[in-house]
Short mmCIF file of C-alpha atoms in Angstrom, two decimals:
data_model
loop_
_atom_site.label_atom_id
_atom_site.label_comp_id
_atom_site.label_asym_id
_atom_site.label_seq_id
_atom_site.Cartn_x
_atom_site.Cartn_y
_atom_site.Cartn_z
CA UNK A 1 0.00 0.00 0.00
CA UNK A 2 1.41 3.43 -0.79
CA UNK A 3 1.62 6.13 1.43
CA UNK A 4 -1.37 8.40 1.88
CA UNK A 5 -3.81 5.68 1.38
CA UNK A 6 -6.02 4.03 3.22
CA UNK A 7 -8.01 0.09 3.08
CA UNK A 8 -11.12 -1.14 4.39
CA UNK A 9 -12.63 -4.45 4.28
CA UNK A 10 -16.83 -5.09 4.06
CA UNK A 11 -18.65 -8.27 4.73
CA UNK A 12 -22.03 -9.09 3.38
CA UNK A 13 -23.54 -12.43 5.27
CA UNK A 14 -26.68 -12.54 2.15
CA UNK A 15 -25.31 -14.34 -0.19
CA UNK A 16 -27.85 -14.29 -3.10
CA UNK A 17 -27.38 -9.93 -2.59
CA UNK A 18 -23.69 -10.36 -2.49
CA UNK A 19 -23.85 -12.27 -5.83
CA UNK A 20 -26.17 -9.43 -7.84
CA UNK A 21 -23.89 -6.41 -5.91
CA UNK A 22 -20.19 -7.96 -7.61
CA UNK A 23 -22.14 -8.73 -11.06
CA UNK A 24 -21.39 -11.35 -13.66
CA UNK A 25 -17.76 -12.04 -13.71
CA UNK A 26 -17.23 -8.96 -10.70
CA UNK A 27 -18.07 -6.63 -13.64
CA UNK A 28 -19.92 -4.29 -10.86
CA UNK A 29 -16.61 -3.70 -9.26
CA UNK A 30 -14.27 -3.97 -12.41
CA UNK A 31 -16.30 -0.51 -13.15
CA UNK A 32 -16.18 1.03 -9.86
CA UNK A 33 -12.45 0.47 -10.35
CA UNK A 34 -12.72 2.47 -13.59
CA UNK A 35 -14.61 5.51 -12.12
CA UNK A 36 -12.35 6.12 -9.14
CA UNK A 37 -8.70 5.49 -8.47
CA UNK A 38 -9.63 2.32 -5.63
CA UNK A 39 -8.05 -1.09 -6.12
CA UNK A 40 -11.29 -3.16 -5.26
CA UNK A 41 -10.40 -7.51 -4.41
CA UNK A 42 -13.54 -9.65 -3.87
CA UNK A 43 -13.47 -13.10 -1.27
CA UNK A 44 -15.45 -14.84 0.19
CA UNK A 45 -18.52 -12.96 1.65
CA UNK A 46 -15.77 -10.09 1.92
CA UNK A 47 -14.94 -7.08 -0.11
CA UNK A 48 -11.49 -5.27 0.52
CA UNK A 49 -10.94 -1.91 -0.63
CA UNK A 50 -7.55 0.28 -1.37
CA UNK A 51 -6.38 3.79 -2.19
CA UNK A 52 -7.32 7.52 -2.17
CA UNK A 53 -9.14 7.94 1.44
CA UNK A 54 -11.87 9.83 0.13
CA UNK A 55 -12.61 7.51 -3.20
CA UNK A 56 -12.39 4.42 -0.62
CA UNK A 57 -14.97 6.52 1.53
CA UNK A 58 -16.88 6.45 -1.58
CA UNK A 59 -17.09 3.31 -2.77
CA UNK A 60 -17.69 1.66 0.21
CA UNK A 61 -21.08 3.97 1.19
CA UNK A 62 -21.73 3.31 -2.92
CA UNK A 63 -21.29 -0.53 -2.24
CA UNK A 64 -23.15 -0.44 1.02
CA UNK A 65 -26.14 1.52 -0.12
CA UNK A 66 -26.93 -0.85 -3.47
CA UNK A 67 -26.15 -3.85 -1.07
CA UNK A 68 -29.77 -2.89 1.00
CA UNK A 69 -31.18 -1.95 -2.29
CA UNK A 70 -30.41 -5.71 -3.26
CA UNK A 71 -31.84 -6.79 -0.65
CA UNK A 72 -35.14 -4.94 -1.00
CA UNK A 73 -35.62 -6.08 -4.32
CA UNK A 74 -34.39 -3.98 -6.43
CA UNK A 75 -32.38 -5.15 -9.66
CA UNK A 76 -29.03 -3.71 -9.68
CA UNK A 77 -27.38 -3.49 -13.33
CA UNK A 78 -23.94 -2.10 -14.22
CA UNK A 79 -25.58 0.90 -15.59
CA UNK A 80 -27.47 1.10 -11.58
CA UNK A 81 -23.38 1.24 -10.29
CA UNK A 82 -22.39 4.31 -12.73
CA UNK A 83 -25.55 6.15 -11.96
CA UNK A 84 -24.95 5.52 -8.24
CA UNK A 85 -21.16 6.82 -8.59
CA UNK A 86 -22.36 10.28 -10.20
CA UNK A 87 -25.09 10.82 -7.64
CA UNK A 88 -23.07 10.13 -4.46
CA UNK A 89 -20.22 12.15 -6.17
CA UNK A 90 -22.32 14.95 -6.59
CA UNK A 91 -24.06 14.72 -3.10
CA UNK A 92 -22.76 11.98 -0.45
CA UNK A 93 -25.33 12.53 1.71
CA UNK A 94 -28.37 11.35 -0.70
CA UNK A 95 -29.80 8.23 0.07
CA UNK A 96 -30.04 6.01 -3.54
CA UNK A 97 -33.28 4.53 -2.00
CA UNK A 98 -35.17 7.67 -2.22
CA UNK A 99 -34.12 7.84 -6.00
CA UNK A 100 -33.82 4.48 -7.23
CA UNK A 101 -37.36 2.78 -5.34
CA UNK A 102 -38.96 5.93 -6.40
CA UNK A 103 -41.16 4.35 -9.04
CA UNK A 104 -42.65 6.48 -11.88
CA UNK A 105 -44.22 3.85 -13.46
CA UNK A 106 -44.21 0.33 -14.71
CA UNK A 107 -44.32 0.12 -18.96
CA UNK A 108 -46.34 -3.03 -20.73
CA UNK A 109 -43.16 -4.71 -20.64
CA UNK A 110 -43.04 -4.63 -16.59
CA UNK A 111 -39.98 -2.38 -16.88
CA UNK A 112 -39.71 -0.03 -13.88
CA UNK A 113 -39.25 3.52 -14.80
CA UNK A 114 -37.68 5.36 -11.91
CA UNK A 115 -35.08 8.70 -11.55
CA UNK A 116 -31.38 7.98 -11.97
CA UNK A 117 -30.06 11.42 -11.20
CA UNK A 118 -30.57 13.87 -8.34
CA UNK A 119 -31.94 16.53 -10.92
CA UNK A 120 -34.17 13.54 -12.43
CA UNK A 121 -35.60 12.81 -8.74
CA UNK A 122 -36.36 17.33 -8.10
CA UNK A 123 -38.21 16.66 -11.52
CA UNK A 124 -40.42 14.15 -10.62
CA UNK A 125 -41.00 15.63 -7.36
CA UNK A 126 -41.56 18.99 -8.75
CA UNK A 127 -44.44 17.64 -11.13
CA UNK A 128 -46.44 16.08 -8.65
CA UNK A 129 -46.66 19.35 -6.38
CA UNK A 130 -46.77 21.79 -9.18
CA UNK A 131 -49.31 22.73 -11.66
CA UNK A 132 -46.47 23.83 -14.55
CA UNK A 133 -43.13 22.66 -14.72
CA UNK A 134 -39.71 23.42 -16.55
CA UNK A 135 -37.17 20.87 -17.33
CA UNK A 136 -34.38 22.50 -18.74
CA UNK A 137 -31.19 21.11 -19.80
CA UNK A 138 -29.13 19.10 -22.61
CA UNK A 139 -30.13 15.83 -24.52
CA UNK A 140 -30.57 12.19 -22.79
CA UNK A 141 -31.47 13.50 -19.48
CA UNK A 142 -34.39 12.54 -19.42
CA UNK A 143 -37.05 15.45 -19.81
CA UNK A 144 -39.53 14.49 -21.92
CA UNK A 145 -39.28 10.39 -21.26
CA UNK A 146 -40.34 11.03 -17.97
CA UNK A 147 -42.98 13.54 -18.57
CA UNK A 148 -44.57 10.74 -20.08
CA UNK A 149 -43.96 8.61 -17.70
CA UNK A 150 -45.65 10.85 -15.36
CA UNK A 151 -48.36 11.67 -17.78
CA UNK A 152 -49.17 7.75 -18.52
CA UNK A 153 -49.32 7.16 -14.82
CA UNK A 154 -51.75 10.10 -13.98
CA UNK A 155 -54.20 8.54 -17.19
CA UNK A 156 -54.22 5.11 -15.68
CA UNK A 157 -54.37 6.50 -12.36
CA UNK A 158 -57.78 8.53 -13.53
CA UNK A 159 -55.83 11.69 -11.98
CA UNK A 160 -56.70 13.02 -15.39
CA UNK A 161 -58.95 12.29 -18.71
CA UNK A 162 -56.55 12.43 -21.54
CA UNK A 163 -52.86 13.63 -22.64
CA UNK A 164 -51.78 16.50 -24.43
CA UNK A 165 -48.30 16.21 -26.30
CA UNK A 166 -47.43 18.57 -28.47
CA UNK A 167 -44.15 19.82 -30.38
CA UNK A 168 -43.21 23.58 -32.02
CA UNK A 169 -42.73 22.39 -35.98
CA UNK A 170 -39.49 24.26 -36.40
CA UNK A 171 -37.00 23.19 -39.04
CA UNK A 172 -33.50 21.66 -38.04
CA UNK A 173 -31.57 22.50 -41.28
CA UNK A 174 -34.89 21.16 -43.95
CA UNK A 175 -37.43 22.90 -44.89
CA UNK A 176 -41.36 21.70 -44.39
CA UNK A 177 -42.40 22.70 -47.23
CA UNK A 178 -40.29 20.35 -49.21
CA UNK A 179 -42.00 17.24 -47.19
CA UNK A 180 -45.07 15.38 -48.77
CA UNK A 181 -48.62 16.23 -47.80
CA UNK A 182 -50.75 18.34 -46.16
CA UNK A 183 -49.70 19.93 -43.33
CA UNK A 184 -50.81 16.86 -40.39
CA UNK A 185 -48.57 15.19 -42.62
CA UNK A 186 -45.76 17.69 -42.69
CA UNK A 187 -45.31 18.03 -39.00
CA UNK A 188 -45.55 14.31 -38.33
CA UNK A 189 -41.82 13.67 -38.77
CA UNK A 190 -41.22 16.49 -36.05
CA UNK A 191 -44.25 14.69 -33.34
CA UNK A 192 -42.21 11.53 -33.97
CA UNK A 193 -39.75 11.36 -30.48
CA UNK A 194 -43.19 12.27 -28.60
CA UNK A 195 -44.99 9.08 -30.20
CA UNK A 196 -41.95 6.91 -29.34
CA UNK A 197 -41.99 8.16 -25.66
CA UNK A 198 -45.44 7.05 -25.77
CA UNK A 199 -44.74 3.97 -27.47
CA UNK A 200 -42.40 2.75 -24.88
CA UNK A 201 -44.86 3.52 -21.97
CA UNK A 202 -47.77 0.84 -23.21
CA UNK A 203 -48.58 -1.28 -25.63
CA UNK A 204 -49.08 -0.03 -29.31
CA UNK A 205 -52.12 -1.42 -30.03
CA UNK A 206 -53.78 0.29 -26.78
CA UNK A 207 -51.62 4.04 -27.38
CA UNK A 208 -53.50 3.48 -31.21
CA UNK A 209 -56.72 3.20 -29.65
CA UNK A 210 -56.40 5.71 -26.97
CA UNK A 211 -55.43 8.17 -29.42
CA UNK A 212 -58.69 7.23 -32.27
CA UNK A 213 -60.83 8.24 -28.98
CA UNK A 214 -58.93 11.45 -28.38
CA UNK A 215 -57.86 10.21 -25.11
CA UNK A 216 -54.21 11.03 -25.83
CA UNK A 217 -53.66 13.76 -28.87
CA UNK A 218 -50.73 14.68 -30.07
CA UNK A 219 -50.52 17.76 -31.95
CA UNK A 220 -48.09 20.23 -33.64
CA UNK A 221 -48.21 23.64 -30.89
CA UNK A 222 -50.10 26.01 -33.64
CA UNK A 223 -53.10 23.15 -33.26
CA UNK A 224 -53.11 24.67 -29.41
CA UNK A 225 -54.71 28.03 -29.90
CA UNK A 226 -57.85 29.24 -28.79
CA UNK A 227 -58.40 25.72 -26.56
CA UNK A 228 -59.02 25.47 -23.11
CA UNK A 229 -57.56 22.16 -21.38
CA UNK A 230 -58.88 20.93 -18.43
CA UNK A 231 -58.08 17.59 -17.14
CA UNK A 232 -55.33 17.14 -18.94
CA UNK A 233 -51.42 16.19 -18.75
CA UNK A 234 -50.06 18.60 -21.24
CA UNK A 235 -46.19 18.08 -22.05
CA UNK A 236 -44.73 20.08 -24.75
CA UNK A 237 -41.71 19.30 -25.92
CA UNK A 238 -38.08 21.43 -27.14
CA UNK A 239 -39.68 24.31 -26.52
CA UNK A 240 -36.41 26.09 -27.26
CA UNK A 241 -37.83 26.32 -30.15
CA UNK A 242 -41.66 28.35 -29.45
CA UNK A 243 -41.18 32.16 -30.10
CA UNK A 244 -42.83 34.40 -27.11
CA UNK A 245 -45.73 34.48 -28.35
CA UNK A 246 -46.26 30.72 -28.90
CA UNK A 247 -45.13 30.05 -25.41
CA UNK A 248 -47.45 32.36 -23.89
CA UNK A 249 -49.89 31.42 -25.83
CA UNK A 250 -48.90 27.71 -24.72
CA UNK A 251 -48.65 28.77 -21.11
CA UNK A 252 -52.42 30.17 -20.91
CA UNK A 253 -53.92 27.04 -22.35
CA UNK A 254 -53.71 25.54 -19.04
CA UNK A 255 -57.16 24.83 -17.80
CA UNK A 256 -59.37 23.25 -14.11
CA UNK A 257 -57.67 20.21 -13.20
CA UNK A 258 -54.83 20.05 -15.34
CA UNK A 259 -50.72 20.20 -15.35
CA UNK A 260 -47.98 21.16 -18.11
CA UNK A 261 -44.82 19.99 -18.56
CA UNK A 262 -42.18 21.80 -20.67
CA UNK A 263 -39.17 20.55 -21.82
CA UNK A 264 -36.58 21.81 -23.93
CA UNK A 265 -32.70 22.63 -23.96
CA UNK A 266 -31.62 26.05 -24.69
CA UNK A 267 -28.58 25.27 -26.37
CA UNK A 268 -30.17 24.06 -29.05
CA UNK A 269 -32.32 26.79 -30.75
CA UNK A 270 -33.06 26.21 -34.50
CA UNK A 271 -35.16 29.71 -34.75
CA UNK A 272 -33.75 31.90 -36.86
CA UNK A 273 -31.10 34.32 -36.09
CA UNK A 274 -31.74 37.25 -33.91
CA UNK A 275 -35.29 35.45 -32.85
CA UNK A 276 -35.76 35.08 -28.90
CA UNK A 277 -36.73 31.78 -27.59
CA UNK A 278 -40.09 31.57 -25.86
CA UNK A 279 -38.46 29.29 -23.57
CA UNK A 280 -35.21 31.59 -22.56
CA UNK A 281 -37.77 33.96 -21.83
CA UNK A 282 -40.60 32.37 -20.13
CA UNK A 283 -37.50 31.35 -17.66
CA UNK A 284 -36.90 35.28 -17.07
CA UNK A 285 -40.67 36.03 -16.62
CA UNK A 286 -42.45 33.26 -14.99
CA UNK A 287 -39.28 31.79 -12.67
CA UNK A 288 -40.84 32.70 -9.24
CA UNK A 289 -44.23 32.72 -9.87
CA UNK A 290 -45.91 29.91 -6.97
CA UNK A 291 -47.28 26.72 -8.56
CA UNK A 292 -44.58 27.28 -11.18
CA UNK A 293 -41.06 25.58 -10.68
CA UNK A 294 -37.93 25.39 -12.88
CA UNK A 295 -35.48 22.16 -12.73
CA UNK A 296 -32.41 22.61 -14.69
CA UNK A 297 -30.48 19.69 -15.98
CA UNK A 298 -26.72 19.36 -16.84
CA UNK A 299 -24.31 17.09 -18.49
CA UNK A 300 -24.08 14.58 -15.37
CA UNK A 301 -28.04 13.81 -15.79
CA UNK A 302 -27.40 11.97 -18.95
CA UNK A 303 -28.86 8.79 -19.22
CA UNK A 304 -28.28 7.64 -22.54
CA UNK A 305 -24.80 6.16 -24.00
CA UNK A 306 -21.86 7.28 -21.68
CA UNK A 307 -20.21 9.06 -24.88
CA UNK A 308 -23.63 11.52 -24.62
CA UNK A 309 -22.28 12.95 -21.38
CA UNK A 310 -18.69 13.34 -23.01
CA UNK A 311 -20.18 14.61 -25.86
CA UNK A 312 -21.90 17.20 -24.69
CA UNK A 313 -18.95 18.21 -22.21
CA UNK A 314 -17.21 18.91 -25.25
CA UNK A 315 -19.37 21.25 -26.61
CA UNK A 316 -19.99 22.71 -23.78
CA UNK A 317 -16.02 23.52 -23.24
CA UNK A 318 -15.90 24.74 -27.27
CA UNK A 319 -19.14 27.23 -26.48
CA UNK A 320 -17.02 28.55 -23.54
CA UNK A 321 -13.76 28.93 -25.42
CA UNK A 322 -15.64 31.25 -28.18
CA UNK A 323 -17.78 33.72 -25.57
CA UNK A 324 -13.83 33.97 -23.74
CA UNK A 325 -12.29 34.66 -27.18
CA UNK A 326 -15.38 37.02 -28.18
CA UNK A 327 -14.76 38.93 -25.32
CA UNK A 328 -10.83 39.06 -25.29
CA UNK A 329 -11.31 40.30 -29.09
CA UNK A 330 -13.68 43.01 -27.69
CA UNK A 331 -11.44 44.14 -24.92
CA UNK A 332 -9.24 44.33 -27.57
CA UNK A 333 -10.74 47.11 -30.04
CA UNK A 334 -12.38 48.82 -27.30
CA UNK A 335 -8.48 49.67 -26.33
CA UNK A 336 -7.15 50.73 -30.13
CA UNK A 337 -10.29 52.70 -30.11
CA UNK A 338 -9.55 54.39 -26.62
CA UNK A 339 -5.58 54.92 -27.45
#
């Protein structure tokens, strides 16, 4: 052992939980060895751990918290152990029981959809005690998915009588008017993430049928105006891209009985140049206002490929490198103009 570190050794007397916590092969702890610098040896109904104090610290109240999750049933995977790792290294003091048995809703295929992120877990919470609600941040965190989560569980629950979803039909580099049909037909291509959400909630057959009746419509946002909802689960989705008058438009529709959801990630507008986002906006008007919360979202929320999360880091560093060189070139001619 080298100097400045530390070891600790953890039993676990249930076997069958021990067995699910170390994975297939120990891949469970092959990656915990990968996300922080802790040399990690599995015998016997014993775990030893080695290295940094504070990443040892880690791992074993990682370890020891997914242990009792085990052992209340819930089905650890690999991708449980790298969602655990960001939480608790974001906020030691959460408790992954509150996140991960925090079920949103079961799909047709008995999956369990639940939060995997701190930020995923406010959202949730904020949409059961709020009327409207903002979830603001990148791709693959999870926004819209569990809007409809939420929305497909109020519907079954009879908390309300249909769904709402609608989209802003805003071009990302084609042009509408170059796609076939009339104009249902034109915006369908654009509705088409909101129908897979839905897709993945229940069965196809029974989403087909709900939306003949009208129980579940999903519409382009200029289909919105003029309507009152009530008893409804309205979720519109990248609303980055409404103008202000769209979203408050959008925002007003809300009628007796019913809650919006609005999702979208400001950093990627397609309006054109110049335009302000209705959702940039709505964020420096409404923020404040009581039965109205905000939940932002960041890079660490990602749930998607692990490469997302890098991804977006990237780009992320790149958009902060060109406002720093914008405003060095600035300071720059403001002095020639001064001397």
């Amino acid at each position: 052992m080298e100097k400045n570190e530390t070891s600790k050794q953890l039993i676990f007397h249930d076997a069958g939980a021990f067995r699910t916590l170390l994975g297939g092969e120990d891949r469970n702890l092959r990656l915990l060895e990968k996300l922080e610098p802790v040399r990690i040896t599995a015998r016997g109904d014993r775990i030893t751990l080695a290295g940094e104090p504070g990443s040892v610290d880690l791992v074993e109240t990682l370890l020891g918290q997914l242990y009792q999750l085990i052992q209340k049933g819930f089905p650890v995977y690999s991708t449980d152990v790298g969602f655990a790792h960001r939480i608790l290294s974001e906020s030691r003091s959460v408790r992954l029981e509150e996140i991960f048995l925090d079920k949103v809703y079961i799909t047709s295929k008995k999956r369990v959809i639940t939060p995997k992120s701190i930020a995923q877990k406010q959202y949730i919470d904020a949409i059961r005690r709020n009327d409207m609600v903002f979830g603001i941040g990148p791709a693959g965190t999870g926004k819209t998915y569990l809007a409809m989560a939420m929305a497909v569980s109020y519907l079954m629950d009879r908390r309300v009588n249909r769904i709402v979803l609608t989209r802003p039909a805003v071009e990302a580099g084609e042009k509408l008017g170059f796609l076939p049909g009339d104009l249902a037909e034109k915006v369908n291509p654009y509705l088409r993430p909101v129908y897979d959400a839905l897709y993945d909630m229940m069965e196809f057959d029974k989403a087909q049928a709900l939306i003949e009746k009208g129980i579940i419509e999903v519409a382009p946002l200029a289909f919105m105006r003029g309507r009152t909802l009530n008893d409804s689960f309205i979720i519109l989705d990248e609303a980055q891209n409404t103008t202000p008058e769209q979203m408050k438009m959008f925002v007003t529709r809300l009628g007796w009985g019913s809650r919006a959801v609005v999702t979208g990630d400001v950093t990627q507008i397609d309006l054109p140049a110049g335009k302000t986002s209705g959702l940039v906006e709505a964020g420096q008007t409404l923020d404040g206002i009581e039965g109205i919360r905000f939940v932002l979202f960041s890079e660490i929320d990602v749930v998607r490929h692990p490469l997302v999360s890098e991804i977006i880091k990237a780009y992320n560093h790149l958009a902060r490198k060109k406002t720093d060189d914008r405003a060095d070139s600035g300071g720059v001619q403001e002095t020639k103009k001064t001397t």
